[in-house]
Coordinates of C-alpha atoms in Angstrom, one line a residue:
Chain P
X1200 CA -13.5 -6.6 -17.9
X1201 CA -10.5 -4.9 -16.7
X1202 CA -9.8 -7.1 -13.6
X1203 CA -7.0 -9.1 -12.6
X1204 CA -9.0 -12.1 -11.9
X1205 CA -9.4 -15.9 -13.2
X1206 CA -12.8 -16.8 -12.5
X1207 CA -15.0 -14.5 -10.5
X1208 CA -16.4 -17.8 -8.7
X1209 CA -12.9 -18.5 -7.3
X1210 CA -12.2 -14.8 -6.3
X1211 CA -11.9 -15.3 -2.6
X1212 CA -9.9 -18.4 -2.5
X1213 CA -7.6 -17.2 -5.2
X1214 CA -6.9 -14.0 -3.2
X1215 CA -6.3 -16.1 0.2
X1216 CA -4.0 -18.7 -1.9
X1217 CA -2.0 -15.6 -2.8
X1218 CA -2.0 -14.4 0.6
X1219 CA -0.5 -17.6 2.0
X1220 CA 2.4 -17.3 -0.5
X1221 CA 3.0 -13.6 0.9
X1222 CA 2.4 -14.4 4.4
X1223 CA 4.2 -17.5 5.5
X1224 CA 2.9 -17.2 9.3
X1225 CA -0.9 -17.9 8.4
X1226 CA -3.0 -20.6 7.3
X1227 CA -6.3 -21.0 5.5
X1228 CA -9.3 -23.1 6.5
X1229 CA -12.5 -23.8 4.7
X1230 CA -11.1 -21.9 2.0
X1231 CA -12.1 -18.6 3.8
X1232 CA -10.8 -18.3 7.2
X1233 CA -7.2 -17.2 7.8
X1234 CA -5.9 -18.1 11.1
X1235 CA -2.4 -18.0 12.4
X1236 CA -0.1 -21.3 11.5
X1237 CA 0.8 -21.3 15.2
X1238 CA -2.1 -20.9 17.5
X1239 CA -1.9 -18.7 20.5
X1240 CA -1.6 -20.6 23.7
X1241 CA -3.1 -18.0 25.8
X1242 CA -4.9 -15.0 26.0
X1243 CA -8.2 -13.8 24.4
X1244 CA -8.4 -14.6 20.6
X1245 CA -9.5 -11.9 18.4
X1246 CA -11.8 -12.5 15.5
X1247 CA -13.1 -10.4 12.9
X1248 CA -14.3 -10.5 9.4
X1249 CA -17.2 -9.7 6.7
X1250 CA -17.4 -9.4 3.4
X1251 CA -14.4 -9.2 1.0
X1252 CA -13.0 -6.3 -1.2
X1253 CA -11.7 -4.3 1.7
X1254 CA -8.2 -5.7 1.6
X1255 CA -5.8 -5.6 3.3
X1256 CA -8.9 -5.7 6.0
X1257 CA -9.2 -8.1 7.6
X1258 CA -7.0 -11.1 6.3
X1259 CA -4.2 -8.9 6.1
X1260 CA -4.7 -8.3 10.1
X1261 CA -4.1 -11.6 10.9
X1262 CA -0.8 -11.7 12.9
X1263 CA 0.8 -11.3 16.1
X1264 CA -0.1 -8.3 17.8
X1265 CA -3.5 -8.1 16.0
X1266 CA -6.1 -10.9 14.8
X1267 CA -6.2 -14.5 15.6
X1268 CA -8.8 -15.0 12.7
X1269 CA -10.4 -13.3 10.1
X1270 CA -13.7 -14.8 8.2
X1271 CA -13.6 -13.6 4.7
X1272 CA -17.4 -13.5 3.1
X1273 CA -17.9 -13.4 -0.7
X1274 CA -17.2 -9.5 -2.1
X1275 CA -19.4 -7.3 -0.2
X1276 CA -21.1 -10.2 1.4
X1277 CA -21.3 -11.4 5.1
X1278 CA -19.6 -14.5 5.7
X1279 CA -22.1 -17.4 7.0
X1280 CA -22.5 -18.1 10.8
X1281 CA -21.0 -21.8 10.3
X1282 CA -17.8 -20.1 9.0
X1283 CA -17.7 -17.8 11.8
X1284 CA -18.3 -20.6 14.3
X1285 CA -15.7 -22.6 12.8
X1286 CA -13.0 -19.7 13.2
X1287 CA -13.9 -19.3 16.8
X1288 CA -13.7 -22.7 17.3
X1289 CA -10.2 -22.8 15.9
X1290 CA -8.6 -19.9 18.0
X1291 CA -10.3 -20.4 21.2
X1292 CA -7.6 -21.5 23.6
X1293 CA -10.0 -21.4 26.6
X1294 CA -9.3 -17.7 27.5
X1295 CA -12.3 -16.5 25.4
X1296 CA -13.1 -15.0 22.0
X1297 CA -13.6 -11.3 21.1
X1298 CA -15.8 -10.8 17.8
X1299 CA -15.1 -7.5 16.2
X1300 CA -18.0 -6.7 13.9
X1301 CA -18.8 -3.8 11.8
X1302 CA -22.1 -2.6 11.8
X1303 CA -23.9 -4.1 9.1
X1304 CA -27.2 -6.1 9.1
X1305 CA -25.8 -9.3 7.6
X1306 CA -22.6 -9.4 9.8
X1307 CA -24.4 -8.5 13.1
X1308 CA -26.9 -11.3 12.4
X1309 CA -24.3 -13.7 11.2
X1310 CA -21.8 -13.1 14.0
X1311 CA -24.6 -13.1 16.5
X1312 CA -25.8 -16.6 15.4
X1313 CA -22.4 -18.0 15.5
X1314 CA -21.9 -16.6 19.0
X1315 CA -25.0 -18.5 20.3
X1316 CA -23.7 -21.6 18.5
X1317 CA -20.4 -21.2 20.1
X1318 CA -21.6 -20.5 23.5
X1319 CA -23.9 -23.6 23.3
X1320 CA -20.8 -25.6 22.7
X1321 CA -19.2 -24.1 26.0
X1322 CA -17.0 -21.3 24.4
X1323 CA -16.9 -17.9 26.0
X1324 CA -17.6 -14.9 23.5
X1325 CA -18.3 -11.4 23.6
X1326 CA -18.7 -9.0 20.5
X1327 CA -18.0 -5.4 19.9
X1328 CA -20.0 -3.5 17.2
X1329 CA -17.9 -0.8 15.5
X1330 CA -20.1 1.8 14.5
X1331 CA -17.7 4.7 13.5
X1332 CA -19.0 6.0 10.0
X1333 CA -20.8 9.5 11.3
X1334 CA -22.4 9.7 7.5
X1335 CA -25.2 8.2 9.2
X1336 CA -27.0 10.4 11.6
X1337 CA -28.6 7.8 13.9
X1338 CA -25.8 6.9 16.1
X1339 CA -27.3 3.2 16.3
X1340 CA -27.3 2.6 12.5
X1341 CA -23.8 3.9 11.8
X1342 CA -21.7 1.7 9.8
X1343 CA -18.3 0.0 10.8
X1344 CA -15.4 1.4 8.4
X1345 CA -11.8 2.3 8.8
X1346 CA -12.0 2.8 12.6
X1347 CA -12.3 -1.0 12.7
X1348 CA -8.5 -1.4 11.9
X1349 CA -7.7 0.5 15.1
X1350 CA -10.1 -1.5 17.2
X1351 CA -8.5 -4.6 15.6
X1352 CA -4.9 -3.1 16.9
X1353 CA -6.0 -2.1 20.5
X1354 CA -7.9 -5.1 21.1
X1355 CA -4.9 -7.3 20.1
X1356 CA -2.5 -5.3 22.1
X1357 CA -4.8 -5.7 25.3
X1358 CA -5.2 -9.5 24.8
X1359 CA -1.3 -9.5 24.5
X1360 CA -0.6 -7.7 27.8
X1361 CA -3.2 -9.6 30.4
X1362 CA -6.4 -8.1 29.9
X1363 CA -9.5 -10.7 30.4
X1364 CA -12.2 -11.0 27.9
X1365 CA -14.5 -8.6 29.9
X1366 CA -11.6 -6.1 30.3
X1367 CA -10.9 -6.0 26.8
X1368 CA -14.9 -5.5 25.9
X1369 CA -15.1 -2.4 28.6
X1370 CA -11.8 -0.6 27.0
X1371 CA -12.8 -1.0 23.5
X1372 CA -16.2 0.2 24.1
X1373 CA -14.5 3.2 25.8
X1374 CA -12.4 3.8 23.0
X1375 CA -15.1 3.6 20.4
X1376 CA -17.0 6.1 22.1
X1377 CA -14.7 8.7 20.8
X1378 CA -14.0 6.8 17.3
X1379 CA -15.3 8.4 14.3
X1380 CA -14.8 8.2 10.5
X1381 CA -16.1 9.9 7.2
X1382 CA -15.1 8.9 3.8
X1383 CA -15.5 10.3 0.3
X1384 CA -14.9 8.8 -3.2
X1385 CA -13.9 10.9 -6.7
X1386 CA -14.3 7.5 -8.5
X1387 CA -16.5 4.4 -7.9
X1388 CA -15.2 0.7 -7.5
X1389 CA -15.7 -1.8 -10.3
X1390 CA -17.1 -5.0 -8.6
X1391 CA -15.2 -8.2 -9.9
X1392 CA -18.3 -10.4 -9.4
X1393 CA -20.8 -8.4 -11.3
X1394 CA -18.6 -6.4 -13.9
X1395 CA -20.5 -3.4 -12.7
X1396 CA -19.2 -0.1 -10.9
X1397 CA -20.7 -0.2 -7.5
X1398 CA -22.3 3.2 -8.0
X1399 CA -22.3 6.0 -10.6
X1400 CA -20.5 9.0 -10.2
X1401 CA -20.1 11.5 -13.1
X1402 CA -16.3 12.6 -14.0
X1403 CA -16.4 16.0 -12.3
X1404 CA -18.5 15.0 -9.0
X1405 CA -17.5 13.7 -5.7
X1406 CA -19.6 12.0 -3.1
X1407 CA -18.9 13.0 0.3
X1408 CA -19.9 10.5 3.6
X1409 CA -19.6 7.4 0.8
X1410 CA -19.2 3.9 2.9
X1411 CA -16.9 1.4 2.0
X1412 CA -19.3 -0.5 -0.5
X1413 CA -20.3 2.5 -2.0
X1414 CA -23.3 3.3 -0.1
X1415 CA -25.0 6.8 -0.3
X1416 CA -23.4 9.3 1.2
X1417 CA -24.3 12.9 2.5
X1418 CA -23.6 15.1 -0.2
X1419 CA -23.0 14.5 -4.1
X1420 CA -21.5 17.5 -5.6
X1421 CA -19.1 18.8 -7.9
X1422 CA -15.6 18.1 -7.3
X1423 CA -13.5 20.7 -5.1
X1424 CA -10.2 21.0 -4.6
X1425 CA -8.3 19.0 -1.6
X1426 CA -8.0 21.8 0.7
X1427 CA -11.7 22.4 0.5
X1428 CA -12.6 18.6 0.7
X1429 CA -10.4 18.2 3.8
X1430 CA -12.2 21.1 5.3
X1431 CA -15.5 19.8 4.9
X1432 CA -14.9 16.5 6.2
X1433 CA -13.4 18.0 9.3
X1434 CA -16.6 20.1 9.8
X1435 CA -18.8 16.9 9.5
X1436 CA -16.2 15.0 12.0
X1437 CA -14.8 17.5 14.3
X1438 CA -18.3 18.5 16.1
X1439 CA -18.1 14.5 17.1
X1440 CA -14.8 15.0 19.1
X1441 CA -13.7 18.1 20.9
X1442 CA -10.7 16.8 22.4
X1443 CA -7.5 18.5 21.1
X1444 CA -5.1 15.3 21.7
X1445 CA -6.1 13.0 19.1
X1446 CA -5.0 10.0 16.9
X1447 CA -5.6 10.4 12.9
X1448 CA -5.9 7.6 10.3
X1449 CA -5.8 8.7 6.6
X1450 CA -7.0 5.7 4.9
X1451 CA -6.9 5.1 1.1
X1452 CA -10.2 3.4 -0.7
X1453 CA -8.0 1.2 -2.9
X1454 CA -7.2 2.8 -6.1
X1455 CA -6.1 6.1 -4.6
X1456 CA -2.6 6.4 -5.6
X1457 CA 0.0 7.8 -3.0
X1458 CA 0.8 10.8 -4.0
X1459 CA -2.6 11.9 -3.6
X1460 CA -3.0 10.3 -0.2
X1461 CA 0.1 12.5 0.9
X1462 CA -1.5 15.8 -0.6
X1463 CA -4.7 14.9 1.3
X1464 CA -2.1 14.4 4.3
X1465 CA -0.8 17.9 3.9
X1466 CA -4.3 19.7 3.9
X1467 CA -5.6 17.6 6.7
X1468 CA -2.8 18.1 8.9
X1469 CA -2.4 21.7 8.7
X1470 CA -6.2 22.5 8.9
X1471 CA -6.0 20.2 12.3
X1472 CA -2.8 22.3 13.5
X1473 CA -4.9 25.7 12.7
X1474 CA -7.9 24.5 15.0
X1475 CA -5.2 23.7 17.8
X1476 CA -5.3 20.0 17.4
X1477 CA -2.3 17.9 18.3
X1478 CA -2.0 14.6 16.4
X1479 CA -0.5 12.2 18.5
X1480 CA -0.1 9.4 16.0
X1481 CA -0.8 9.7 12.0
X1482 CA -1.4 6.6 10.0
X1483 CA -1.7 7.0 6.2
X1484 CA -2.4 4.2 4.0
X1485 CA -4.8 1.6 2.4
X1486 CA -6.1 0.1 5.6
X1487 CA -10.0 -0.5 4.7
X1488 CA -10.6 -0.2 1.1
X1489 CA -13.5 -0.5 -1.2
X1490 CA -11.7 -2.7 -4.0
X1491 CA -10.5 -0.1 -6.6
X1492 CA -12.5 2.9 -5.3
X1493 CA -10.5 6.1 -5.4
X1494 CA -11.1 8.4 -2.5
X1495 CA -10.2 8.4 1.4
X1496 CA -11.7 8.5 4.6
X1497 CA -10.5 10.2 7.7
X1498 CA -10.8 8.5 11.3
X1499 CA -10.2 10.2 14.7
X1500 CA -10.0 9.0 17.8
X1501 CA -8.9 10.7 21.4
X1502 CA -5.8 10.2 22.4
X1503 CA -4.8 8.2 25.6
X1504 CA -1.6 6.9 26.6
X1505 CA -2.5 3.2 26.6
X1506 CA -4.3 3.3 23.3
X1507 CA -1.0 5.4 21.8
X1508 CA 1.0 2.4 23.0
X1509 CA -1.2 -0.2 21.6
X1510 CA -1.0 1.6 18.2
X1511 CA 2.7 1.8 18.3
X1512 CA 3.2 -1.6 19.4
X1513 CA 4.9 -4.2 17.5
X1514 CA 2.9 -6.6 15.2
X1515 CA 4.0 -8.9 12.6
X1516 CA 1.1 -7.9 10.0
X1517 CA 3.0 -6.3 7.2
X1518 CA -0.2 -4.2 6.4
X1519 CA -0.4 -2.2 9.6
Chain R
X1421 CA -11.1 16.1 -12.7
X1422 CA -11.3 12.9 -10.4
X1423 CA -8.2 14.0 -8.9
X1424 CA -7.5 14.5 -5.2
X1425 CA -5.0 17.5 -5.6
X1426 CA -4.8 21.4 -5.0
X1427 CA -3.4 23.2 -7.8
X1428 CA -1.6 21.0 -10.5
X1429 CA 1.5 23.8 -10.2
X1430 CA 2.0 22.7 -6.5
X1431 CA 1.8 18.6 -6.7
X1432 CA 5.1 17.9 -5.8
X1433 CA 5.3 20.6 -3.2
X1434 CA 2.1 19.4 -1.6
X1435 CA 2.9 15.9 -1.9
X1436 CA 6.2 15.9 -0.1
X1437 CA 4.9 18.5 2.3
X1438 CA 2.3 15.4 3.1
X1439 CA 5.2 13.1 3.4
X1440 CA 7.1 15.2 6.0
X1441 CA 4.0 14.8 8.3
X1442 CA 4.0 10.9 7.7
X1443 CA 7.7 10.4 8.0
X1444 CA 9.0 12.6 10.9
X1445 CA 12.6 11.1 10.2
X1446 CA 13.0 13.4 6.6
X1447 CA 13.4 16.9 5.4
X1448 CA 12.5 18.4 2.4
X1449 CA 15.0 20.8 0.7
X1450 CA 14.6 23.1 -2.1
X1451 CA 10.8 22.1 -2.3
X1452 CA 12.0 18.8 -4.4
X1453 CA 14.6 17.1 -2.5
X1454 CA 13.8 14.5 0.1
X1455 CA 16.9 13.9 3.0
X1456 CA 17.2 12.1 6.0
X1457 CA 16.8 14.7 8.9
X1458 CA 19.9 13.2 10.5
X1459 CA 22.6 13.0 7.9
X1460 CA 25.0 9.7 8.0
X1461 CA 28.2 10.4 9.5
X1462 CA 29.9 7.8 7.5
X1463 CA 29.3 5.6 4.6
X1464 CA 28.6 5.9 0.8
X1465 CA 25.4 8.0 0.5
X1466 CA 22.7 6.5 -1.8
X1467 CA 20.9 9.1 -3.9
X1468 CA 18.1 8.3 -6.4
X1469 CA 15.3 10.2 -7.9
X1470 CA 13.6 10.8 -11.2
X1471 CA 10.0 12.0 -12.4
X1472 CA 7.4 11.9 -9.8
X1473 CA 4.2 9.8 -10.3
X1474 CA 5.9 6.5 -9.2
X1475 CA 5.3 6.8 -5.5
X1476 CA 6.5 5.4 -3.1
X1477 CA 9.6 5.6 -5.2
X1478 CA 11.6 7.3 -4.5
X1479 CA 11.1 9.6 -1.7
X1480 CA 9.1 7.0 0.5
X1481 CA 12.6 4.9 0.3
X1482 CA 14.9 7.8 2.3
X1483 CA 15.3 6.2 5.3
X1484 CA 18.0 4.1 7.3
X1485 CA 19.0 1.1 5.3
X1486 CA 18.0 2.5 2.2
X1487 CA 18.4 5.7 0.6
X1488 CA 20.0 9.2 1.8
X1489 CA 18.4 11.5 -0.8
X1490 CA 15.8 11.3 -3.5
X1491 CA 15.7 14.0 -6.1
X1492 CA 11.9 14.5 -7.1
X1493 CA 11.1 16.0 -10.7
X1494 CA 7.8 17.0 -11.6
X1495 CA 5.4 14.2 -12.9
X1496 CA 6.9 11.9 -15.1
X1497 CA 9.7 14.5 -15.8
X1498 CA 13.5 14.2 -15.1
X1499 CA 14.8 16.4 -12.0
X1500 CA 17.1 19.0 -13.1
X1501 CA 21.0 18.8 -12.7
X1502 CA 21.0 21.8 -10.1
X1503 CA 18.7 19.9 -7.7
X1504 CA 20.6 16.4 -8.2
X1505 CA 23.8 18.7 -7.3
X1506 CA 22.1 20.0 -4.4
X1507 CA 21.1 16.5 -3.2
X1508 CA 24.8 15.1 -3.6
X1509 CA 26.4 18.1 -1.7
X1510 CA 23.6 17.7 1.2
X1511 CA 24.4 14.1 1.9
X1512 CA 28.0 13.6 1.0
X1513 CA 29.8 12.9 4.5
X1514 CA 33.5 12.6 2.5
X1515 CA 32.8 8.7 1.8
X1516 CA 31.4 9.2 -1.5
X1517 CA 27.9 9.2 -3.4
X1518 CA 26.2 6.7 -5.3
X1519 CA 23.7 7.8 -7.8
X1520 CA 21.1 5.0 -8.8
X1521 CA 19.6 6.1 -12.2
X1522 CA 16.9 4.6 -14.0
X1523 CA 17.4 4.3 -17.9
X1524 CA 15.7 7.3 -19.3
X1525 CA 17.4 9.5 -21.4
X1526 CA 16.5 12.8 -19.4
X1527 CA 17.3 10.9 -15.9
X1528 CA 20.8 9.9 -17.3
X1529 CA 21.6 13.1 -19.0
X1530 CA 20.7 15.1 -16.0
X1531 CA 22.2 13.1 -13.6
X1532 CA 25.4 12.9 -15.4
X1533 CA 25.5 16.4 -15.7
X1534 CA 25.2 16.8 -11.9
X1535 CA 27.9 14.3 -11.2
X1536 CA 30.2 16.1 -13.5
X1537 CA 29.6 19.3 -11.7
X1538 CA 29.8 17.5 -8.2
X1539 CA 33.1 16.4 -9.1
X1540 CA 34.5 19.6 -9.9
X1541 CA 33.5 20.7 -6.7
X1542 CA 35.6 17.6 -5.3
X1543 CA 33.1 15.2 -4.6
X1544 CA 33.5 11.3 -5.3
X1545 CA 30.3 10.4 -7.1
X1546 CA 29.5 6.9 -9.3
X1547 CA 26.7 6.2 -11.0
X1548 CA 24.8 2.9 -11.7
X1549 CA 22.0 2.9 -14.4
X1550 CA 19.2 0.5 -14.1
X1551 CA 18.1 -1.1 -17.1
X1552 CA 15.6 -3.9 -15.8
X1553 CA 13.0 -3.8 -18.2
X1554 CA 13.0 -6.3 -20.9
X1555 CA 10.0 -5.2 -23.0
X1556 CA 13.0 -3.7 -24.7
X1557 CA 14.8 -5.9 -26.9
X1558 CA 18.2 -3.9 -26.8
X1559 CA 19.8 -4.4 -23.6
X1560 CA 21.3 -0.9 -23.6
X1561 CA 18.2 1.0 -24.3
X1562 CA 16.3 -1.0 -21.5
X1563 CA 14.0 1.4 -19.0
X1564 CA 14.4 1.1 -15.3
X1565 CA 11.5 0.1 -13.8
X1566 CA 10.6 -1.6 -10.3
X1567 CA 13.7 -3.8 -10.1
X1568 CA 15.4 -0.2 -9.0
X1569 CA 14.0 -0.5 -5.5
X1570 CA 15.7 -3.7 -4.9
X1571 CA 18.9 -2.0 -6.0
X1572 CA 18.3 0.7 -3.3
X1573 CA 17.9 -1.7 -0.7
X1574 CA 21.1 -3.7 -1.6
X1575 CA 22.9 -0.5 -2.2
X1576 CA 21.7 1.0 1.1
X1577 CA 22.5 -2.4 3.0
X1578 CA 26.3 -2.6 1.5
X1579 CA 26.6 0.9 2.6
X1580 CA 25.7 0.3 6.1
X1581 CA 27.9 -3.0 6.1
X1582 CA 31.3 -1.1 5.4
X1583 CA 31.6 -1.4 1.3
X1584 CA 33.2 1.5 -0.2
X1585 CA 32.0 3.4 -3.4
X1586 CA 33.9 1.1 -5.6
X1587 CA 32.7 -2.1 -4.0
X1588 CA 29.3 -1.1 -4.0
X1589 CA 29.1 -0.2 -7.8
X1590 CA 30.8 -3.8 -8.5
X1591 CA 28.5 -5.6 -6.3
X1592 CA 25.5 -3.8 -7.8
X1593 CA 26.4 -4.2 -11.4
X1594 CA 26.8 -7.7 -10.7
X1595 CA 23.5 -8.1 -9.1
X1596 CA 21.9 -6.1 -12.0
X1597 CA 23.3 -8.6 -14.6
X1598 CA 20.3 -10.8 -13.4
X1599 CA 17.9 -8.3 -12.6
X1600 CA 14.8 -8.3 -15.1
X1601 CA 11.1 -7.1 -15.0
X1602 CA 8.2 -6.9 -17.3
X1603 CA 4.8 -5.1 -16.5
X1604 CA 1.2 -5.2 -18.0
X1605 CA -1.7 -2.8 -17.3
X1606 CA -5.5 -3.0 -17.9
X1607 CA -6.2 0.4 -17.3
X1608 CA -4.3 3.6 -18.0
X1609 CA -3.3 6.4 -15.4
X1610 CA -5.0 9.8 -15.5
X1611 CA -2.0 12.4 -15.4
X1612 CA -2.9 15.2 -12.8
X1613 CA -0.8 17.7 -14.6
X1614 CA -2.5 17.4 -17.9
X1615 CA -6.0 15.8 -16.9
X1616 CA -5.6 13.4 -19.8
X1617 CA -5.1 9.5 -19.4
X1618 CA -1.3 8.7 -20.2
X1619 CA -2.3 6.5 -23.1
X1620 CA -5.7 4.6 -24.2
X1621 CA -6.7 1.4 -23.9
X1622 CA -10.1 -0.2 -24.5
X1623 CA -12.2 -1.7 -21.7
X1624 CA -11.5 -5.4 -22.7
X1625 CA -7.8 -4.8 -23.7
X1626 CA -4.6 -5.1 -21.8
X1627 CA -0.9 -4.2 -22.6
X1628 CA 2.1 -6.1 -22.0
X1629 CA 5.3 -5.0 -21.6
X1630 CA 4.3 -1.4 -20.6
X1631 CA 6.4 1.0 -18.9
X1632 CA 6.0 2.9 -15.6
X1633 CA 4.6 6.2 -17.7
X1634 CA 2.7 4.0 -20.2
X1635 CA 5.2 3.7 -22.6
X1636 CA 4.5 1.2 -25.3
X1637 CA 4.8 -2.5 -24.6
X1638 CA 5.1 -5.6 -26.6
X1639 CA 1.8 -6.7 -27.1
X1640 CA -1.6 -4.9 -27.0
X1641 CA -4.5 -7.4 -26.9
X1642 CA -7.8 -8.9 -25.5
X1643 CA -7.6 -9.2 -21.8
X1644 CA -6.7 -12.5 -20.6
X1645 CA -7.3 -14.4 -17.0
X1646 CA -4.6 -14.0 -14.4
X1647 CA -3.4 -17.5 -15.3
X1648 CA -2.6 -16.9 -18.7
X1649 CA -1.3 -13.5 -18.1
X1650 CA 1.2 -15.1 -15.5
X1651 CA 2.3 -17.6 -17.9
X1652 CA 2.7 -15.0 -20.8
X1653 CA 4.7 -12.5 -18.5
X1654 CA 7.0 -15.5 -16.9
X1655 CA 7.6 -17.0 -20.5
X1656 CA 9.1 -13.2 -21.6
X1657 CA 11.0 -13.4 -18.3
X1658 CA 12.4 -16.6 -17.7
X1659 CA 14.3 -16.9 -20.9
X1660 CA 16.8 -14.0 -19.4
X1661 CA 17.4 -16.0 -16.0
X1662 CA 17.8 -19.7 -15.8
X1663 CA 18.6 -19.8 -12.0
X1664 CA 16.3 -22.1 -10.1
X1665 CA 16.9 -20.0 -6.9
X1666 CA 15.4 -16.8 -7.2
X1667 CA 14.0 -13.6 -5.5
X1668 CA 10.6 -12.2 -6.8
X1669 CA 8.9 -8.7 -6.6
X1670 CA 5.3 -8.5 -7.9
X1671 CA 4.6 -4.7 -7.9
X1672 CA 1.2 -2.9 -8.3
X1673 CA 1.0 -0.1 -10.3
X1674 CA -0.8 2.2 -8.1
X1675 CA -4.5 1.8 -8.8
X1676 CA -4.2 -2.2 -8.5
X1677 CA -6.3 -3.3 -5.4
X1678 CA -4.9 -5.8 -2.9
X1679 CA -7.3 -8.5 -3.7
X1680 CA -5.9 -8.6 -7.4
X1681 CA -2.5 -8.5 -6.6
X1682 CA -2.8 -11.4 -4.4
X1683 CA -4.7 -13.5 -7.1
X1684 CA -1.7 -12.5 -9.4
X1685 CA 0.7 -13.8 -6.5
X1686 CA -1.0 -17.0 -6.5
X1687 CA -0.6 -17.9 -10.2
X1688 CA 2.6 -16.5 -10.6
X1689 CA 4.0 -18.5 -7.5
X1690 CA 2.0 -21.7 -8.9
X1691 CA 3.8 -21.5 -12.2
X1692 CA 7.2 -20.7 -11.1
X1693 CA 7.0 -23.9 -8.7
X1694 CA 5.7 -25.8 -11.5
X1695 CA 9.0 -24.9 -13.5
X1696 CA 11.1 -25.7 -10.4
X1697 CA 12.0 -22.4 -9.4
X1698 CA 12.6 -21.7 -5.4
X1699 CA 11.4 -18.3 -4.6
X1700 CA 14.1 -17.2 -1.8
X1701 CA 12.2 -13.9 -1.0
X1702 CA 8.7 -12.8 -2.4
X1703 CA 7.8 -9.0 -2.2
X1704 CA 4.2 -8.3 -2.9
X1705 CA 2.9 -4.4 -3.2
X1706 CA 3.1 -1.0 -4.5
X1707 CA 6.6 -0.5 -5.0
X1708 CA 6.9 1.5 -8.1
X1709 CA 3.8 2.7 -9.7
X1710 CA 2.7 4.9 -12.3
X1711 CA 0.1 7.3 -10.5
X1712 CA -3.4 5.3 -10.6
X1713 CA -2.5 2.7 -13.5
X1714 CA -3.9 -0.6 -12.9
X1715 CA -1.7 -3.5 -13.8
X1716 CA 1.3 -5.2 -12.2
X1717 CA 5.0 -6.0 -12.9
X1718 CA 7.2 -9.1 -12.4
X1719 CA 10.6 -8.6 -11.2
X1720 CA 13.2 -11.5 -10.9
X1721 CA 16.7 -11.7 -9.6
X1722 CA 18.9 -14.5 -8.7
X1723 CA 19.4 -15.3 -5.3
X1724 CA 22.6 -15.2 -3.2
X1725 CA 22.9 -15.3 0.5
X1726 CA 24.1 -11.6 0.7
X1727 CA 21.6 -10.3 -1.6
X1728 CA 18.8 -11.9 0.6
X1729 CA 20.4 -10.8 3.7
X1730 CA 20.3 -7.1 2.2
X1731 CA 16.6 -7.7 1.4
X1732 CA 15.8 -8.8 4.5
X1733 CA 17.8 -6.4 6.6
X1734 CA 15.9 -4.0 8.5
X1735 CA 14.9 -0.4 7.0
X1736 CA 13.1 2.6 8.8
X1737 CA 11.3 3.1 5.5
X1738 CA 7.6 2.3 6.0
X1739 CA 7.2 1.7 2.3
X1740 CA 9.6 -1.4 1.6

């Protein structure tokens, strides 16, 4: 199999052992939970997590200014409630814990169960559920995708600047009302634990509206040039947000080369300029991936001064 | 073709237009030369470049603390002497220009021709040629690969800290004596300008000693687990450097997911620790790629205080 792995059973442990060499400010507990080596003494602790395979999400964002812990499930599989509980207990300093959860049935269920267990032990825990993927019509069923990284950064900033748990929940919920994403792929990911491609896609096809595990999208059709793809994605995304002042993330799916992400950037930015939009901050890179999938997603959120300040604030994460 | 491009004839221009949106501190001249928007008033100007397809190299390193200009040829094709000359003229502030050239026949020839033309116009120009790839036995014929990025950073630092052209050449030549790299691939790159894979590799094969365009390596054999691959690469690399105090770069080839690069990191670092080596700085990421090739390279250079300080010094490049 064309994968750089040792034993597939040790995929997560091996990856986190590697991360520990790369980032000397983190520790690993219970083989699957990434925490800061120096626990925050005060302020709401921010915890996220989910299935692995989306690196650098979420483990790469455990750093001053962003997350306090990331709970890493197996590849594309939710972490179990006991691990999430262990993470909550490890990071709570008495100021409460915010769980940032992507909207997948398993994640929501397991984080919810861990929250109940933690509350029974006296922890103050709140949850925000990210549902930014507009490929799903029903707003309640929308998946959490790349926009989650902006939630990490915003929540981490608010925590570091004196907001309490209730205030962070309110501000993040408010921010998420204008947070929308859509993704596309030209090549599926090869899943290391199964040795199979995550889905099938012909050489000359693309899928628009795809999720970060390769879940079904809105259209599958013949590949197009990037200007047309950019136009198509924006025509799906912009009806959800009519603000002219926005923040934009162009996220690579893991196997997309830099050169192509930059070509995407050109055509997306030109199309937005034509529509009279002002992009107050542009993020381009691999933020929330699907292993080695080739493709990208666009995330748009309405601009406001505090959100912009939070996204520009320093963090020790080398992946943001 | 499963590529996110518009017209292949505009690949470089489109990519650089995108970079300009992403990095507001650069300008593009003659559609293919990246320079800082604000020219450095004093200090040796550092210029690099070569064929495109290795992003973020070199355009992503044009920033305070690293390069003053990057000359971008077509995909895997040397830039022409007139473009290199234009770059030299754009950045020379009177303190001279250092050309950092990877050892490929076309690059060496064209940078040399540009140097002669620039000298005829009164510019003070010197060249260092990077030959870090030990896959080639003959030291003179060795290719320049990922180690080039460390040369950019070191030279940029020296320039910013008062070294003149002659001093930078001497220090960089001295550093390059212990700078060695070796790469491997499990999947070839798809070249956007031809629509063809750069080379052939069966599903269950890997090639060790491969170059950043997919040039032939030392071995092609059945894929192995990462611990064995790490051991193999180090057994090629370490005979060239018996220092116990080293700096290590683990470089992704463009399409390698983060998770796999981290698994590589674990096994390489553990093997080095077993051999009694101390890694004073570890860099992990996509620094010098081959489009969407999947694989990695290892670069080792001997540690010294000034080199370490230079590699840890701030830069405005978001890719270092």
